[in-house]
Structure formats: structure tokens, C-alpha cells
Short mmCIF file of C-alpha atoms in Angstrom, two decimals:
data_model
loop_
_atom_site.label_atom_id
_atom_site.label_comp_id
_atom_site.label_asym_id
_atom_site.label_seq_id
_atom_site.Cartn_x
_atom_site.Cartn_y
_atom_site.Cartn_z
CA MET A 805 0.00 0.00 0.00
CA LEU A 806 1.05 3.55 -0.78
CA ALA A 807 -0.10 6.97 0.36
CA LEU A 808 -0.17 10.22 -1.58
CA CYS A 809 0.29 13.40 0.43
CA ASP A 810 -1.41 16.26 -1.44
CA CYS A 811 -1.35 19.83 -0.09
CA ASN A 812 -4.74 21.56 -0.14
CA ASN A 813 -4.86 24.71 -2.32
CA PHE A 814 -1.10 24.89 -1.82
CA PHE A 815 -0.23 28.41 -3.00
CA VAL A 816 -3.18 29.88 -1.09
CA SER A 817 -2.28 27.86 2.01
CA CYS A 818 1.29 29.24 1.88
CA GLU A 819 -0.05 32.80 1.81
CA ARG A 820 -2.36 32.10 4.74
CA ILE A 821 0.47 30.89 6.99
CA PHE A 822 1.56 34.47 7.54
CA ARG A 823 -1.87 36.01 7.03
CA PRO A 824 -4.22 34.17 9.41
CA ASP A 825 -6.77 36.93 8.84
CA LEU A 826 -7.37 35.39 5.40
CA ARG A 827 -8.71 32.10 6.74
CA ASN A 828 -12.31 31.44 5.65
CA LYS A 829 -12.04 34.30 3.14
CA PRO A 830 -11.85 33.98 -0.68
CA VAL A 831 -8.25 34.14 -1.90
CA VAL A 832 -6.67 33.62 -5.34
CA VAL A 833 -3.05 33.49 -6.51
CA LEU A 834 -2.14 34.78 -9.97
CA SER A 835 0.33 33.62 -12.61
CA GLY A 836 3.30 35.58 -13.96
CA ASN A 837 2.57 39.26 -14.64
CA ASP A 838 -0.68 38.81 -12.69
CA GLY A 839 -2.27 37.26 -15.76
CA CYS A 840 -4.44 34.29 -14.77
CA VAL A 841 -5.71 32.55 -11.66
CA VAL A 842 -3.49 29.57 -10.79
CA ALA A 843 -4.72 28.79 -7.26
CA ARG A 844 -8.02 29.32 -5.43
CA SER A 845 -9.22 28.88 -1.90
CA ASN A 846 -12.36 26.81 -1.33
CA GLU A 847 -14.25 30.05 -0.70
CA ALA A 848 -13.16 31.42 -4.10
CA LYS A 849 -14.18 28.17 -5.80
CA ALA A 850 -17.62 28.46 -4.17
CA LEU A 851 -18.00 31.90 -5.78
CA GLY A 852 -17.50 30.35 -9.22
CA ILE A 853 -13.92 31.49 -9.85
CA LYS A 854 -12.47 29.10 -12.46
CA MET A 855 -8.90 27.87 -12.66
CA GLY A 856 -6.95 29.68 -15.39
CA VAL A 857 -9.44 32.52 -15.84
CA PRO A 858 -7.74 35.84 -16.82
CA PHE A 859 -7.68 38.16 -13.84
CA PHE A 860 -9.16 41.11 -15.73
CA GLN A 861 -12.31 39.04 -16.33
CA ILE A 862 -13.03 38.63 -12.61
CA LYS A 863 -12.24 42.14 -11.36
CA LYS A 864 -15.93 42.76 -10.82
CA GLU A 865 -16.21 39.69 -8.57
CA VAL A 866 -13.00 40.67 -6.76
CA GLU A 867 -14.52 44.01 -5.79
CA GLN A 868 -18.00 42.63 -5.13
CA TYR A 869 -16.96 39.78 -2.83
CA GLY A 870 -13.72 41.22 -1.44
CA ILE A 871 -11.55 38.48 -2.95
CA GLU A 872 -7.94 38.86 -1.82
CA HIS A 873 -5.43 38.28 -4.62
CA PHE A 874 -1.68 37.71 -4.61
CA SER A 875 1.06 37.63 -7.24
CA SER A 876 2.95 34.32 -7.37
CA ASN A 877 5.69 34.08 -4.74
CA PHE A 878 7.69 31.03 -5.82
CA PRO A 879 10.60 31.50 -3.39
CA LEU A 880 8.08 31.23 -0.54
CA TYR A 881 6.18 28.30 -2.06
CA GLY A 882 9.39 26.40 -2.82
CA ASP A 883 10.69 26.85 0.72
CA ILE A 884 7.40 25.73 2.32
CA SER A 885 7.33 22.72 -0.02
CA GLY A 886 10.85 21.78 1.08
CA ARG A 887 9.81 21.92 4.74
CA ILE A 888 6.84 19.63 4.07
CA MET A 889 8.99 17.13 2.17
CA ARG A 890 11.60 17.09 4.95
CA THR A 891 8.85 16.42 7.51
CA LEU A 892 7.57 13.51 5.42
CA SER A 893 11.07 12.11 4.89
CA GLN A 894 11.58 11.95 8.66
CA HIS A 895 8.73 9.43 8.85
CA THR A 896 9.51 7.23 5.84
CA SER A 897 12.58 5.82 4.12
CA ASP A 898 10.86 5.82 0.71
CA LEU A 899 9.63 9.27 -0.37
CA GLN A 900 8.96 10.09 -4.03
CA GLN A 901 8.20 13.76 -4.61
CA TYR A 902 5.89 14.12 -7.61
CA SER A 903 5.38 17.89 -7.70
CA ILE A 904 5.83 20.96 -5.53
CA ASP A 905 2.81 19.94 -3.42
CA GLU A 906 2.56 16.15 -3.84
CA ALA A 907 4.61 13.16 -2.71
CA PHE A 908 4.13 9.40 -2.49
CA ILE A 909 5.21 7.52 0.63
CA ASP A 910 5.59 3.78 1.17
CA LEU A 911 3.39 2.14 3.83
CA SER A 912 4.75 -1.40 3.52
CA HIS A 913 6.03 -1.29 7.10
CA LEU A 914 2.43 -1.09 8.35
CA HIS A 915 0.36 -4.25 8.24
CA ASP A 916 -3.28 -3.18 8.61
CA ILE A 917 -5.40 -0.37 7.23
CA ALA A 918 -6.23 1.05 10.66
CA ALA A 919 -2.52 1.57 11.39
CA MET A 920 -2.03 3.19 7.96
CA ARG A 921 -4.92 5.56 8.52
CA ASN A 922 -3.69 6.55 12.00
CA TYR A 923 -0.17 7.00 10.63
CA CYS A 924 -1.42 9.43 7.95
CA LEU A 925 -3.67 11.26 10.41
CA GLN A 926 -0.66 11.84 12.66
CA LEU A 927 1.46 13.05 9.72
CA ARG A 928 -1.33 15.40 8.70
CA GLU A 929 -1.48 16.83 12.22
CA ASP A 930 2.32 17.23 12.39
CA ILE A 931 2.43 19.15 9.09
CA LEU A 932 -0.51 21.38 10.00
CA ARG A 933 0.86 22.17 13.46
CA GLY A 934 4.53 22.50 12.49
CA ILE A 935 4.21 24.25 9.11
CA GLY A 936 0.64 25.48 8.86
CA VAL A 937 -0.39 23.85 5.57
CA PRO A 938 -3.44 21.51 5.46
CA VAL A 939 -2.79 18.29 3.54
CA SER A 940 -4.84 15.30 2.42
CA PHE A 941 -3.80 11.65 2.16
CA GLY A 942 -5.01 9.01 -0.26
CA ILE A 943 -4.15 5.39 0.62
CA ALA A 944 -4.38 2.68 -2.06
CA PRO A 945 -2.38 -0.15 -3.69
CA THR A 946 -1.53 1.89 -6.84
CA LYS A 947 -0.49 5.47 -7.46
CA THR A 948 -3.44 6.26 -9.72
CA LEU A 949 -5.88 5.03 -7.07
CA CYS A 950 -3.93 7.07 -4.48
CA LYS A 951 -4.57 10.20 -6.56
CA ILE A 952 -8.30 9.44 -6.64
CA ALA A 953 -8.41 8.69 -2.90
CA ALA A 954 -6.56 11.94 -2.10
CA ASP A 955 -9.07 13.83 -4.25
CA TYR A 956 -11.94 12.40 -2.21
CA ALA A 957 -10.11 13.17 1.04
CA LYS A 958 -9.65 16.77 -0.05
CA HIS A 959 -13.25 17.41 -1.08
CA TYR A 960 -15.27 15.44 1.50
CA THR A 961 -14.86 16.45 5.15
CA GLY A 962 -16.18 13.11 6.41
CA TYR A 963 -12.84 11.49 5.58
CA LYS A 964 -11.04 13.90 7.97
CA GLY A 965 -8.26 14.33 5.41
CA VAL A 966 -7.48 10.62 4.88
CA CYS A 967 -9.30 8.37 2.38
CA CYS A 968 -8.51 4.66 1.94
CA ILE A 969 -9.21 2.47 -1.08
CA ASP A 970 -8.18 -0.87 0.38
CA THR A 971 -10.90 -3.25 -0.86
CA ASP A 972 -12.37 -4.00 -4.26
CA GLU A 973 -15.76 -2.80 -3.03
CA ARG A 974 -14.33 0.62 -2.11
CA ARG A 975 -12.41 0.76 -5.40
CA ILE A 976 -15.57 0.19 -7.42
CA LYS A 977 -17.51 2.74 -5.39
CA ALA A 978 -14.77 5.37 -5.78
CA LEU A 979 -14.40 4.85 -9.54
CA HIS A 980 -18.16 4.82 -10.14
CA HIS A 981 -18.46 8.49 -9.14
CA TYR A 982 -15.12 9.68 -10.58
CA PRO A 983 -15.16 11.46 -14.01
CA ILE A 984 -12.81 10.02 -16.61
CA ALA A 985 -11.59 13.57 -17.36
CA ASP A 986 -10.13 13.82 -13.83
CA VAL A 987 -8.17 10.54 -13.90
CA TRP A 988 -4.41 10.99 -13.57
CA GLY A 989 -2.74 10.28 -16.92
CA ILE A 990 -5.85 10.85 -19.05
CA GLY A 991 -5.35 14.01 -21.10
CA ARG A 992 -7.86 16.24 -22.83
CA GLN A 993 -7.65 14.56 -26.25
CA THR A 994 -7.83 11.07 -24.75
CA THR A 995 -10.82 12.14 -22.66
CA ALA A 996 -12.64 13.26 -25.82
CA LYS A 997 -11.91 9.92 -27.53
CA LEU A 998 -13.13 7.93 -24.53
CA GLN A 999 -16.27 10.02 -24.09
CA SER A 1000 -17.10 9.56 -27.78
CA ALA A 1001 -16.91 5.81 -27.11
CA GLY A 1002 -19.31 6.15 -24.17
CA ILE A 1003 -16.65 6.06 -21.42
CA THR A 1004 -17.48 8.87 -18.97
CA THR A 1005 -16.36 7.47 -15.59
CA ALA A 1006 -13.21 5.86 -14.27
CA LEU A 1007 -15.18 2.68 -13.54
CA ALA A 1008 -16.39 2.38 -17.11
CA PHE A 1009 -12.79 2.64 -18.31
CA ALA A 1010 -11.58 0.12 -15.70
CA ASN A 1011 -14.32 -2.32 -16.73
CA SER A 1012 -13.31 -2.17 -20.41
CA ASN A 1013 -10.77 -4.71 -21.67
CA SER A 1014 -7.03 -4.18 -22.04
CA VAL A 1015 -7.13 -4.28 -25.85
CA PHE A 1016 -9.65 -1.43 -25.91
CA ALA A 1017 -7.54 0.58 -23.44
CA GLN A 1018 -4.37 0.17 -25.50
CA ASN A 1019 -6.10 0.93 -28.81
CA MET A 1020 -7.71 4.08 -27.43
CA CYS A 1021 -4.88 5.38 -25.24
CA HIS A 1022 -1.73 3.49 -26.29
CA ARG A 1023 0.80 2.32 -23.69
CA PRO A 1024 0.27 5.08 -21.06
CA GLY A 1025 -3.47 4.50 -21.15
CA LEU A 1026 -2.98 0.77 -20.71
CA ASN A 1027 -0.88 1.47 -17.61
CA THR A 1028 -3.65 3.72 -16.27
CA TRP A 1029 -6.22 0.95 -16.95
CA ARG A 1030 -4.08 -1.53 -14.99
CA GLU A 1031 -3.62 0.92 -12.11
CA LEU A 1032 -7.39 1.51 -11.90
CA ASN A 1033 -7.81 -2.25 -11.61
CA GLY A 1034 -5.37 -2.41 -8.69
CA ILE A 1035 -2.29 -3.56 -10.61
CA ALA A 1036 0.68 -1.32 -9.75
CA CYS A 1037 2.78 -0.56 -12.84
CA ILE A 1038 3.94 3.06 -12.41
CA GLU A 1039 7.23 2.35 -10.71
CA ASN A 1040 8.91 5.69 -10.20
CA THR A 1041 7.45 9.20 -10.17
CA ASP A 1042 10.59 10.89 -8.79
CA HIS A 1043 11.47 13.71 -11.20
CA SER A 1044 14.59 14.82 -9.33
CA GLU A 1045 16.81 14.11 -12.37
CA LYS A 1046 15.21 16.00 -15.23
CA GLN A 1047 15.89 15.18 -18.86
CA THR A 1048 15.12 18.75 -19.95
CA ILE A 1049 15.31 21.93 -17.88
CA THR A 1050 13.45 25.07 -18.95
CA CYS A 1051 13.20 28.63 -17.71
CA SER A 1052 11.01 31.04 -19.68
CA ARG A 1053 8.84 34.05 -18.98
CA THR A 1054 6.40 36.38 -20.69
CA PHE A 1055 7.32 40.02 -20.17
CA ALA A 1056 4.85 42.54 -18.78
CA HIS A 1057 5.77 44.95 -21.60
CA PRO A 1058 7.46 44.27 -24.97
CA VAL A 1059 11.26 44.50 -24.73
CA THR A 1060 13.00 46.50 -27.47
CA ASP A 1061 16.28 47.09 -25.62
CA ARG A 1062 18.96 44.48 -26.25
CA GLY A 1063 20.54 45.00 -22.84
CA LEU A 1064 17.27 44.21 -21.05
CA LEU A 1065 16.76 41.06 -23.12
CA GLU A 1066 20.32 39.93 -22.42
CA GLN A 1067 19.79 40.55 -18.71
CA ALA A 1068 16.60 38.47 -18.67
CA LEU A 1069 18.10 35.59 -20.64
CA SER A 1070 21.26 35.64 -18.50
CA GLU A 1071 19.06 35.25 -15.43
CA PHE A 1072 17.20 32.33 -17.04
CA CYS A 1073 20.54 30.74 -17.95
CA ASP A 1074 21.77 31.11 -14.37
CA ASN A 1075 18.59 29.45 -13.07
CA VAL A 1076 18.73 26.41 -15.36
CA ALA A 1077 22.49 25.95 -14.88
CA ARG A 1078 22.05 25.97 -11.11
CA LYS A 1079 19.32 23.30 -11.35
CA LEU A 1080 21.58 21.27 -13.62
CA ARG A 1081 24.45 21.33 -11.12
CA ARG A 1082 22.14 20.45 -8.22
CA GLN A 1083 21.22 17.17 -9.89
CA HIS A 1084 24.91 16.55 -10.72
CA SER A 1085 24.38 16.70 -14.46
CA VAL A 1086 25.76 18.43 -17.53
CA CYS A 1087 24.11 19.31 -20.86
CA ARG A 1088 25.30 19.01 -24.44
CA GLN A 1089 22.66 21.28 -26.01
CA MET A 1090 20.89 24.53 -25.16
CA VAL A 1091 17.98 26.22 -26.94
CA VAL A 1092 17.77 30.04 -26.72
CA PHE A 1093 14.64 31.82 -27.90
CA ALA A 1094 12.90 35.20 -27.85
CA HIS A 1095 9.56 35.74 -29.61
CA THR A 1096 7.33 38.67 -30.36
CA SER A 1097 3.67 38.45 -29.37
CA ARG A 1098 1.59 36.08 -31.49
CA PHE A 1099 -0.87 38.97 -31.85
CA ASN A 1100 1.82 41.13 -33.48
CA ASP A 1101 1.33 41.80 -37.20
CA ASN A 1102 5.05 41.30 -37.86
CA ILE A 1103 5.97 38.13 -35.99
CA SER A 1104 9.71 37.82 -35.40
CA ALA A 1105 11.86 35.47 -33.34
CA ILE A 1106 15.34 34.71 -32.14
CA GLN A 1107 15.83 30.95 -31.86
CA GLN A 1108 18.98 28.86 -31.90
CA THR A 1109 19.98 25.39 -30.73
CA LEU A 1110 23.55 25.48 -29.45
CA THR A 1111 25.67 22.31 -29.20
CA PHE A 1112 28.67 22.13 -26.87
CA GLU A 1113 31.69 20.06 -27.83
CA VAL A 1114 32.17 19.16 -24.18
CA PRO A 1115 29.00 18.81 -22.02
CA THR A 1116 28.88 21.54 -19.37
CA ALA A 1117 26.95 22.97 -16.43
CA ASN A 1118 29.07 26.10 -16.09
CA THR A 1119 26.99 29.29 -15.97
CA HIS A 1120 29.74 31.40 -17.52
CA GLU A 1121 30.18 29.11 -20.53
CA LEU A 1122 26.45 28.76 -21.14
CA THR A 1123 25.82 32.50 -20.82
CA ASP A 1124 28.68 33.40 -23.18
CA ALA A 1125 27.17 31.16 -25.86
CA LEU A 1126 23.73 32.63 -25.23
CA LEU A 1127 24.91 36.23 -25.57
CA LYS A 1128 26.71 35.51 -28.85
CA THR A 1129 23.45 34.15 -30.26
CA ILE A 1130 21.44 37.19 -29.14
CA ARG A 1131 23.95 39.63 -30.63
CA LEU A 1132 24.07 37.77 -33.96
CA GLN A 1133 20.28 37.52 -34.38
CA TRP A 1134 19.21 40.79 -32.73
CA CYS A 1135 16.75 42.92 -34.72
CA PRO A 1136 16.59 46.56 -33.54
CA ASP A 1137 13.18 47.95 -32.53
CA THR A 1138 11.63 44.47 -32.44
CA PRO A 1139 9.22 44.12 -29.47
CA TYR A 1140 10.07 40.77 -27.87
CA LYS A 1141 7.31 39.55 -25.56
CA ARG A 1142 8.53 36.12 -24.42
CA ALA A 1143 11.97 34.57 -23.98
CA GLY A 1144 13.54 31.51 -22.46
CA VAL A 1145 16.32 28.93 -22.21
CA ILE A 1146 15.99 25.13 -22.53
CA LEU A 1147 18.73 22.63 -21.68
CA LEU A 1148 18.74 19.36 -23.64
CA SER A 1149 20.88 16.21 -23.96
CA ILE A 1150 21.36 16.06 -20.20
CA GLU A 1151 23.68 13.40 -18.78
CA PRO A 1152 25.43 12.69 -15.45
CA ASP A 1153 28.50 14.80 -14.71
CA ARG A 1154 30.57 11.67 -14.03
CA GLY A 1155 32.93 10.54 -16.78
CA VAL A 1156 32.24 13.43 -19.18
CA GLN A 1157 33.80 12.87 -22.61
CA GLN A 1158 36.49 15.48 -23.19
CA SER A 1159 37.69 16.96 -26.49
CA LEU A 1160 41.25 16.97 -27.78
CA PHE A 1161 40.75 20.47 -29.21
CA ASP A 1162 39.07 22.03 -26.16
CA THR A 1163 40.65 25.41 -25.36
CA ARG A 1164 38.85 26.19 -22.08
CA ASN A 1165 40.61 25.80 -18.75
CA ARG A 1166 37.82 23.66 -17.28
CA ALA A 1167 39.59 22.92 -14.00
CA ARG A 1168 39.80 26.67 -13.29
CA ASP A 1169 36.21 27.29 -14.45
CA ASN A 1170 34.88 24.50 -12.23
CA ARG A 1171 36.76 25.80 -9.18
CA LEU A 1172 35.36 29.29 -9.75
CA GLN A 1173 31.82 27.96 -10.21
CA PHE A 1174 32.12 25.83 -7.06
CA ALA A 1175 33.28 28.88 -5.06
CA ILE A 1176 30.38 31.02 -6.38
CA ASP A 1177 27.82 28.31 -5.53
CA LYS A 1178 29.26 27.85 -2.07
CA VAL A 1179 29.06 31.58 -1.28
CA ASN A 1180 25.51 31.85 -2.67
CA ASP A 1181 24.33 28.78 -0.75
CA ARG A 1182 25.66 30.26 2.47
CA MET A 1183 24.95 33.98 2.02
CA GLY A 1184 21.87 33.94 -0.19
CA LYS A 1185 20.96 33.65 -3.85
CA HIS A 1186 22.81 36.07 -6.19
CA THR A 1187 25.22 37.27 -3.47
CA LEU A 1188 27.85 36.64 -6.14
CA THR A 1189 26.74 36.96 -9.76
CA PHE A 1190 28.02 37.97 -13.16
CA ALA A 1191 27.81 41.68 -13.98
CA ARG A 1192 25.62 41.11 -17.03
CA ARG A 1193 22.82 39.96 -14.71
CA LEU A 1194 22.74 43.18 -12.71
CA PRO A 1195 19.48 45.07 -13.41
CA ASP A 1196 19.38 48.65 -14.62
CA PRO A 1197 17.66 50.61 -11.80
CA ASN A 1198 16.26 53.07 -14.35
CA ALA A 1199 14.78 50.45 -16.67
CA THR A 1200 11.08 49.57 -16.82
CA PRO A 1201 10.45 46.37 -14.79
CA LEU A 1202 10.22 43.28 -16.98
CA TYR A 1203 7.54 41.61 -14.88
CA GLU A 1204 4.47 42.71 -12.95
CA ALA A 1205 3.98 41.42 -9.43
CA GLY A 1206 2.08 44.21 -7.79
CA LYS A 1207 0.59 42.05 -5.04
CA GLN A 1208 3.46 39.75 -4.15
CA SER A 1209 3.74 38.89 -0.47
CA PRO A 1210 7.13 39.18 1.29
CA HIS A 1211 9.68 36.37 1.10
CA TYR A 1212 9.10 35.60 4.77
CA THR A 1213 11.29 32.49 4.96
CA THR A 1214 14.05 33.14 2.40
CA ASP A 1215 15.02 36.81 2.83
CA ILE A 1216 16.20 38.01 6.24
CA SER A 1217 15.24 41.61 5.35
CA GLN A 1218 11.62 40.52 4.80
CA ILE A 1219 11.21 38.37 7.89
CA ILE A 1220 7.91 38.90 9.69
CA THR A 1221 7.95 41.48 12.52
CA LEU A 1222 5.87 41.03 15.66
CA LYS A 1223 4.71 44.01 17.70
CA CYS A 1224 3.84 43.59 21.36
CA GLY A 1225 1.63 45.85 23.43
#
């Protein structure tokens, strides 16, 4: 048996930790540049606020119902997620983090369902008391059934945050009421195909035969069919070692200044290179792109796939290659609206194939990069950085985040202040 720990309305819950006055009030969190709703409290859902709706479309409801809204604060959310995962890891030797707010834990050391339920109830209490984020647990023999059980635990208070699918009778009952569109691993196009064939619930799909499942959904769908029938076949959901790493953003205002675009892309390059080093990997290819808005009459783009003779994770080397591309393909007065960096051909940093004609002093570069990372890990992100990343104080901000909460847990200058008396 496995359990899925799923944080309830995670981004909203993170905001409420330091704003207890927002409990039981409608709250939404917005995407980059305050564009769309990406998280909603239960109170906001009850008012009919849909996931992904553009913020400008709900401004009337925001004023009418007093909905509190926040810009995304990913440093805060990432830190709170890390605290939750560390709490879970203290209670299990087998933790597989699936996303920023979800993780699977192994319950094989417990031998009856009552003990499993009590174990998860205690974990739930520890996380709520120690961190302040409400979580739900779904217990089942497969990961897909765990996702369904956690969904029921989240939406029905009678489960007290922990739902178990431990018998075939409970499995059938849970699948009978569960829409096929909400099943983990069933995408929008597959949902349309299944619904056209009369499959509208998870139970109807589970009761179909394996040949039908594979013909309709190919291999991933067949695995989902097996999981719904209690046969575990999704072995590992740990995405700690990524095969591609991407950092991209849409700008609040079109960028026509080359220096600003270089600054943004240098920051993206720094972010992906740091993630690459953290998983002890190197990359052989990097994609650099900058596009104008798709609504622009004269669509233009910078896009280049760069291949490195020797795989690398060095920020300096990656950024140098990026800047050469930007300067070669730059078009003056072109309003770039979106840009990003993608790392491809990722491999472990052990036993990297060298080149006879390599002219870089890699031993020196690696020592410098190690020293920079060590200082930044100890003193804070970007304590040491390359000059090209330094922002121009007189430039128009690239992103809008007018309602971002403080970085309470990651910036000592923004730590919460208590007043007594």
C-alpha cells in the first residue's frame, strides 16, 4: 500500500500561513505578470472562480466579494514545499516527490489499514501544526488510485483528510463516481476519444478490456487501466533528475532594448544551470529563444539550438554562448514579448567525454563555479553573480507582481515582525 500526500490549495495555504486573517475568506493566486488565476481557496471556488481565468475578467467579482489576490511568490512556495517534504522524509525511508505539493510515501512497514490511517492522520497533524499547511492523504495499492483517494479526502470532510481504497468494493464505489476527465494520466484529447466511445467514468474505463484501453490510449493508457484495476505498474514518479530543464517568462511589456533582453536571458541561464548542477548533471545542447507576441502583425523570433563540444553545467560558458546568439540575431526595434532557455541532452556529470581540441581551462572554471555556488548557498541567492545579470535601476520592470507577499522564509530583510503591546 502507498499513500499520496497532497497539499490543499497549496499556493493559497502558503499565503495564509503568515496572514491568518485570510482564513475562511476567498483568496486567489495569480500567474506571472498577474495574468491568470493559478490557485483558489475553497471560498473562491464556491464563488465560481475558475482555474486559469484571466484576472481582468473577474475584477468585478474581486470588488463585489472582497476576494484577496496575490502575485505568485515562488521563493516562498518552494521553501514551504521543502519543509513539508523534509517532515515527510523523517517518517519514511521511501519518499517520491511528484510535484511541488505532492509526494508518495511507502506504507509497507504497516500491516493493517487502521494503522495506515492513524499513521497518515498523525502526519497530517504534524504538518498542520509545524508548518501550517493543510494536507490530504489518499491510501491505495496503486499510485493512480492514491490520486483518486486523495481527491476524495480533499473534497469530502467526512474522511477527515485521509481516504482509503483498500478493498475492491471501495475501489468500485470510488471509480463509479469519478469522471474520466479527472483521472491521472488521461489528457484532454484522450478524454474526448473515450467520451465519444461512451466512457465517462473511471469505472467504465476500468471495466473495459485491455485491448480497448491500448487501442484508445496506447501504452500510457494501458498502464492507467491496470492501475485503476489495482495492478501497480507506475514504478517511479521521482522527477529529481530532469531530462530537460526550462526557464522562460512572458514580459509585462514588450522589450525592445537588447541589454534588457540579455539581462533576462542571463538570469534564465543562471537558473537552469544551477538546477543542472544540483542534480549533478551536464548538458550538451541549449535552446535560446525570444519571440514577439503572437498577436503582433510582424511576428519575429530569435531561436537557436547550441551544441557544446564538451558537455557543461558552467553558468559562464552557457551565458557566453547565449549572448553571442542574441547579438548575432538581434533585430533593432523588435518588441520581444517572451523569452527563455531550454537545456537538452542532459547526462550525469561523471565521466564526461572530453575533447582533444578544447581550449577552455575547465579545472579553473569549475573551481570558480564551485566557489560562487558555495558563497551563494551560504549567504543567499545572487550574493555573487556575473555583472551582465545586474538590473538597470532606471529600466522599466520586466515583470508585474504588484501584489506579491514578502519572502518571509528566504530573505532576512523581509522576515515577519511582531509588535507587542
